[in-house]
Amino acid sequence: MLVEHFSAYTQWRAEIAAGIGELRTWLQRNEVGDAQSDLRLQYLLDRLREDKLVVAFVAEFSRGKSELINAVFFAGYGNRILPSSAGRTTMCPTELQWQAGDVPQIRLLPIESRRTDASISDLKRQSAEWQIRPLDTSSAENLQQALAQVGETRMASADEARELGFPIDDTGEKGLRPNAEGQVEIPRWRHAVIQFQHPLLEQGLVILDTPGLNAIGAEPELTLNLLPNAHAVLFILAADTGVTQSDLGVWRDHVNAGRRQRGRLVALNKIDGLWDGLRSDEDIAREIQHQVSSVAQTLEIDPGMVFPVSAQKGLVAKVNSDPELLARSRILELEHALSTELVPTKQDIVRDNTSGEVHDIVGRSLDLLNARLSGLREQLHELTDLRGKNQNVIEYMMRKVRTEKDEFEQGLQKYYAVRSVFSNMSNNLFAHLGLDALRDETRRTREAMLDAAFSRGLRDAMRGFFNHLRGNLQKSTDEITEIAKMLDAMYKRFTIEHGLKLASPSSFSTARYEKEIDRLEEAFNKQLNSALIIMTTEKHVLTQKFFETVAVQARRTFEIANRDVEQWLRAVMAPVETQVREYQLQLKRRLESVKRIHQATDTLEDRVCELQQAEDVLVRQVEQLEAIGQRIYSTLDVQPGADTPPDAAPLAA
Ligand SMILES: Nc1nc2c(ncn2[C@@H]2O[C@H](COP(=O)(O)OP(=O)(O)OP(=O)(O)O)[C@@H](O)[C@H]2O)c(=O)[nH]1
Ligand SMILES: [Mg+2]
């Protein structure tokens, strides 16, 4: 059932891509687009093609994350694919994915890479840092063996473990517990990427399996990047353990943290533990219902979001094609909920990204066509008026066009002046958002943190860091407001004085980058507060590691801000530029045409005829472009999978 939902989504995405492709070709063929719009459309197409849907499985260890992934996605292999057993099994975050052109393989990032400041996303671009092993997908056994590697561990001295960011705790409560020789067991790998061909993965699904997160040193990137960016997070509890303190910790810190509201589900796994053969089905159903309510209450969520399942029985049922057991495992209800959560969430994102861009480009091209059309009609009007007029009138016409041209050229002077102010202001803007400034500030903060002997010093250094970033964003906002004001005035002047067709420039807000910085600060403070419980030296190492991840995220936010601002600047300037050029051309053509008629009045009729034909072409172009735009919008609004039944009552006993 997941497969069907996905196929519908994939097809929807393909239709959008086809529409955008059509738009792009049409703009090129009709010479309406410009290089910048073309790039933007290409970028949209690339993004649609690489579009990924990430679903993350998060829980304390042994709740059955890996088993659930096996049951939901890989039962077709007739066996368990991901290792799932009592005790800690998955030792590092593991991504399962497939992209056209990939070869089946397993890529493992050694835990030692935590010594460097590089983040996982940075390292993903550096193959040399990874151990890459071929993946034999010919049998379930071979797959199993290969995937068992995500569970590999090694022994390390307490000092080394600490240095790698694992908290050490003699009681074993707040960290790893050293054995008699002072050694602790740590994961061998920091991250694993498993590339293998599977119908869902081929369509862009990425499955993120995580190790039981609490108590062992979780990868900061998981909290800051991988989980917040997942499109759906499935949190798993076990019916036999209920909601323990550490489950709550994981829920609070990793699932419930931050902005996420949509795309979040809870599975209450291992309900088969209640099938003891003594209780009646009604009793069991009542007991399950009771647990679901109590879980919902503890987590403060809608009970409809809690799905009681048995991953293990679900897997067995699928492997043995046992419909009765499958129904009892209730795994299909969860799958249905997962796809109805996941697909629309992702669709919204795609829709938002695409419709704004398409709207802008189509709108801008229509403006240009309409400007051409009105210029042409004016010319046509002038010429039809000339029919049967004498030389004097024609001379008068020529003077009139010349005056208009002079006036426009004066207007152009003002435009050039504005353009140079604009480029100064843009430079200021980039200075505030600059990556150099950010790098300096990061270095300053890092040094201040090293010097800080007490947590207060750390806190101050960090507060300074975040305030500095916010200050820069504020300054950028001021600059953007000024730019928008100036352009608006110029747009208006050209519209009133020269009849150009310019809508007010689009606005731009830095609010989302500010929000991202706030989120990073919040995550950091939380980390600092929990680190305060640990001994001082470790606290420093941990805090600093965390800071590096924060710094990478902050840099990424600023990179995106830079890219967005650059696009905005181009987008607000481009329409004036195009239309000014267009208007200049028209004036030139009008002047030429009157001149020609001045020389030989008998060409007048030919010229009128020519212009009428050109007018027809333009009118047709406007219609075609509007139709292409319409087609894309209507695809964007279509709900794929709308023909599948509405939510099956998930808790029906
Ligand atoms: N009875 C029962 N046992 C289950 C079920 N799902 C998983 N288990 C068992 O629970 C244990 C842990 O399962 P895993 O899938 O390894 O759990 P995990 O959450 O991936 O654990 P880590 O990888 O260690 O974080 C295994 O022994 C599974 O066989 C279930 O639905 N019912
Ligand atoms: Mg696991």
PDB file of C-alpha atoms in Angstrom, residues 171-292:
ATOM      1  CA  THR A 171      27.084   4.242  37.256  1.00  0.00           C
ATOM      2  CA  GLY A 172      26.194   3.732  33.584  1.00  0.00           C
ATOM      3  CA  GLU A 173      23.236   6.051  33.907  1.00  0.00           C
ATOM      4  CA  LYS A 174      24.448   9.163  32.189  1.00  0.00           C
ATOM      5  CA  GLY A 175      27.002   7.602  29.919  1.00  0.00           C
ATOM      6  CA  LEU A 176      29.045   4.533  29.113  1.00  0.00           C
ATOM      7  CA  ARG A 177      30.300   2.482  32.042  1.00  0.00           C
ATOM      8  CA  PRO A 178      33.982   1.459  31.999  1.00  0.00           C
ATOM      9  CA  ASN A 179      34.764  -2.195  32.666  1.00  0.00           C
ATOM     10  CA  ALA A 180      37.356  -3.457  35.133  1.00  0.00           C
ATOM     11  CA  GLU A 181      40.186  -2.515  32.740  1.00  0.00           C
ATOM     12  CA  GLY A 182      38.809   0.989  32.318  1.00  0.00           C
ATOM     13  CA  GLN A 183      37.634   0.205  28.794  1.00  0.00           C
ATOM     14  CA  VAL A 184      34.283   1.003  27.249  1.00  0.00           C
ATOM     15  CA  GLU A 185      32.510  -0.362  24.197  1.00  0.00           C
ATOM     16  CA  ILE A 186      31.906   2.224  21.517  1.00  0.00           C
ATOM     17  CA  PRO A 187      30.399   2.032  18.015  1.00  0.00           C
ATOM     18  CA  ARG A 188      32.922   1.421  15.258  1.00  0.00           C
ATOM     19  CA  TRP A 189      31.033   3.628  12.843  1.00  0.00           C
ATOM     20  CA  ARG A 190      29.659   7.090  13.084  1.00  0.00           C
ATOM     21  CA  HIS A 191      27.240   6.837  10.201  1.00  0.00           C
ATOM     22  CA  ALA A 192      26.221   4.308   7.579  1.00  0.00           C
ATOM     23  CA  VAL A 193      24.692   4.763   4.159  1.00  0.00           C
ATOM     24  CA  ILE A 194      23.280   1.687   2.531  1.00  0.00           C
ATOM     25  CA  GLN A 195      22.606   1.949  -1.147  1.00  0.00           C
ATOM     26  CA  PHE A 196      20.375  -0.703  -2.430  1.00  0.00           C
ATOM     27  CA  GLN A 197      17.757  -1.109  -5.047  1.00  0.00           C
ATOM     28  CA  HIS A 198      14.218  -1.284  -3.796  1.00  0.00           C
ATOM     29  CA  PRO A 199      11.045   0.048  -5.422  1.00  0.00           C
ATOM     30  CA  LEU A 200      10.403   2.641  -2.711  1.00  0.00           C
ATOM     31  CA  LEU A 201      13.987   3.767  -2.383  1.00  0.00           C
ATOM     32  CA  GLU A 202      14.168   4.108  -6.154  1.00  0.00           C
ATOM     33  CA  GLN A 203      11.323   6.580  -5.965  1.00  0.00           C
ATOM     34  CA  GLY A 204      13.217   8.795  -3.570  1.00  0.00           C
ATOM     35  CA  LEU A 205      12.343   7.376  -0.180  1.00  0.00           C
ATOM     36  CA  VAL A 206      15.159   7.522   2.356  1.00  0.00           C
ATOM     37  CA  ILE A 207      14.833   5.473   5.518  1.00  0.00           C
ATOM     38  CA  LEU A 208      16.780   6.631   8.518  1.00  0.00           C
ATOM     39  CA  ASP A 209      17.275   3.989  11.212  1.00  0.00           C
ATOM     40  CA  THR A 210      18.794   5.351  14.374  1.00  0.00           C
ATOM     41  CA  PRO A 211      20.525   3.689  17.291  1.00  0.00           C
ATOM     42  CA  GLY A 212      18.872   3.900  20.706  1.00  0.00           C
ATOM     43  CA  LEU A 213      19.806   7.471  21.374  1.00  0.00           C
ATOM     44  CA  ASN A 214      19.718   8.059  25.049  1.00  0.00           C
ATOM     45  CA  ALA A 215      22.648   7.777  27.415  1.00  0.00           C
ATOM     46  CA  ILE A 216      25.197   6.999  24.722  1.00  0.00           C
ATOM     47  CA  GLY A 217      26.716   9.998  23.007  1.00  0.00           C
ATOM     48  CA  ALA A 218      24.298  10.811  20.261  1.00  0.00           C
ATOM     49  CA  GLU A 219      25.579  12.430  17.129  1.00  0.00           C
ATOM     50  CA  PRO A 220      24.759  16.154  17.432  1.00  0.00           C
ATOM     51  CA  GLU A 221      23.987  16.267  13.749  1.00  0.00           C
ATOM     52  CA  LEU A 222      21.099  13.904  14.318  1.00  0.00           C
ATOM     53  CA  THR A 223      19.410  16.401  16.607  1.00  0.00           C
ATOM     54  CA  LEU A 224      20.275  19.475  14.646  1.00  0.00           C
ATOM     55  CA  ASN A 225      19.962  18.358  11.102  1.00  0.00           C
ATOM     56  CA  LEU A 226      18.908  14.829  10.225  1.00  0.00           C
ATOM     57  CA  LEU A 227      15.813  14.585  12.402  1.00  0.00           C
ATOM     58  CA  PRO A 228      14.468  18.134  11.998  1.00  0.00           C
ATOM     59  CA  ASN A 229      14.806  17.705   8.252  1.00  0.00           C
ATOM     60  CA  ALA A 230      13.078  14.354   8.059  1.00  0.00           C
ATOM     61  CA  HIS A 231       9.624  14.539   6.498  1.00  0.00           C
ATOM     62  CA  ALA A 232       8.197  12.046   8.912  1.00  0.00           C
ATOM     63  CA  VAL A 233       9.431  10.755  12.238  1.00  0.00           C
ATOM     64  CA  LEU A 234       8.137   7.547  13.666  1.00  0.00           C
ATOM     65  CA  PHE A 235       8.651   7.242  17.392  1.00  0.00           C
ATOM     66  CA  ILE A 236       8.510   3.721  18.736  1.00  0.00           C
ATOM     67  CA  LEU A 237       7.555   2.480  22.174  1.00  0.00           C
ATOM     68  CA  ALA A 238       7.216  -1.085  23.347  1.00  0.00           C
ATOM     69  CA  ALA A 239       4.049  -2.337  24.963  1.00  0.00           C
ATOM     70  CA  ASP A 240       6.000  -4.414  27.465  1.00  0.00           C
ATOM     71  CA  THR A 241       8.039  -1.486  28.781  1.00  0.00           C
ATOM     72  CA  GLY A 242       5.503   1.320  28.437  1.00  0.00           C
ATOM     73  CA  VAL A 243       6.786   4.892  28.485  1.00  0.00           C
ATOM     74  CA  THR A 244       9.969   4.880  30.564  1.00  0.00           C
ATOM     75  CA  GLN A 245      11.937   7.921  31.674  1.00  0.00           C
ATOM     76  CA  SER A 246      14.473   7.400  28.933  1.00  0.00           C
ATOM     77  CA  ASP A 247      11.735   6.983  26.295  1.00  0.00           C
ATOM     78  CA  LEU A 248      10.418  10.317  27.450  1.00  0.00           C
ATOM     79  CA  GLY A 249      13.889  11.793  27.166  1.00  0.00           C
ATOM     80  CA  VAL A 250      14.198  10.649  23.550  1.00  0.00           C
ATOM     81  CA  TRP A 251      10.713  11.903  22.768  1.00  0.00           C
ATOM     82  CA  ARG A 252      11.396  15.301  24.288  1.00  0.00           C
ATOM     83  CA  ASP A 253      14.871  15.864  22.887  1.00  0.00           C
ATOM     84  CA  HIS A 254      14.618  14.283  19.478  1.00  0.00           C
ATOM     85  CA  VAL A 255      11.054  13.931  18.317  1.00  0.00           C
ATOM     86  CA  ASN A 256       9.054  16.628  20.005  1.00  0.00           C
ATOM     87  CA  ALA A 257      11.806  19.246  19.859  1.00  0.00           C
ATOM     88  CA  GLY A 258      11.346  22.291  17.710  1.00  0.00           C
ATOM     89  CA  ARG A 259       8.874  23.027  15.007  1.00  0.00           C
ATOM     90  CA  ARG A 260       7.758  19.577  14.025  1.00  0.00           C
ATOM     91  CA  GLN A 261       4.047  19.020  14.306  1.00  0.00           C
ATOM     92  CA  ARG A 262       3.112  17.281  11.123  1.00  0.00           C
ATOM     93  CA  GLY A 263       4.506  13.996   9.954  1.00  0.00           C
ATOM     94  CA  ARG A 264       4.981  12.623  13.439  1.00  0.00           C
ATOM     95  CA  LEU A 265       3.637   9.231  14.445  1.00  0.00           C
ATOM     96  CA  VAL A 266       3.966   6.959  17.439  1.00  0.00           C
ATOM     97  CA  ALA A 267       4.033   3.185  17.198  1.00  0.00           C
ATOM     98  CA  LEU A 268       3.315   1.092  20.253  1.00  0.00           C
ATOM     99  CA  ASN A 269       5.183  -2.044  19.287  1.00  0.00           C
ATOM    100  CA  LYS A 270       5.233  -5.633  20.562  1.00  0.00           C
ATOM    101  CA  ILE A 271       1.522  -5.901  21.251  1.00  0.00           C
ATOM    102  CA  ASP A 272       1.911  -9.622  20.551  1.00  0.00           C
ATOM    103  CA  GLY A 273       3.209  -9.835  24.107  1.00  0.00           C
ATOM    104  CA  LEU A 274      -0.407  -9.517  25.197  1.00  0.00           C
ATOM    105  CA  TRP A 275      -1.558 -12.489  23.172  1.00  0.00           C
ATOM    106  CA  ASP A 276      -0.947 -14.964  25.920  1.00  0.00           C
ATOM    107  CA  GLY A 277      -3.507 -17.469  24.767  1.00  0.00           C
ATOM    108  CA  LEU A 278      -5.489 -17.084  27.991  1.00  0.00           C
ATOM    109  CA  ARG A 279      -7.101 -13.719  27.527  1.00  0.00           C
ATOM    110  CA  SER A 280     -10.035 -13.249  25.188  1.00  0.00           C
ATOM    111  CA  ASP A 281      -9.694 -11.096  22.094  1.00  0.00           C
ATOM    112  CA  GLU A 282     -11.967  -8.504  23.676  1.00  0.00           C
ATOM    113  CA  ASP A 283      -9.786  -8.341  26.752  1.00  0.00           C
ATOM    114  CA  ILE A 284      -6.698  -7.899  24.645  1.00  0.00           C
ATOM    115  CA  ALA A 285      -8.314  -5.188  22.544  1.00  0.00           C
ATOM    116  CA  ARG A 286      -9.389  -3.392  25.683  1.00  0.00           C
ATOM    117  CA  GLU A 287      -5.924  -3.651  27.168  1.00  0.00           C
ATOM    118  CA  ILE A 288      -4.363  -2.290  23.955  1.00  0.00           C
ATOM    119  CA  GLN A 289      -6.858   0.550  23.857  1.00  0.00           C
ATOM    120  CA  HIS A 290      -6.031   1.355  27.448  1.00  0.00           C
ATOM    121  CA  GLN A 291      -2.286   1.466  26.746  1.00  0.00           C
ATOM    122  CA  VAL A 292      -2.821   3.657  23.704  1.00  0.00           C
TER     123      VAL A 292
END
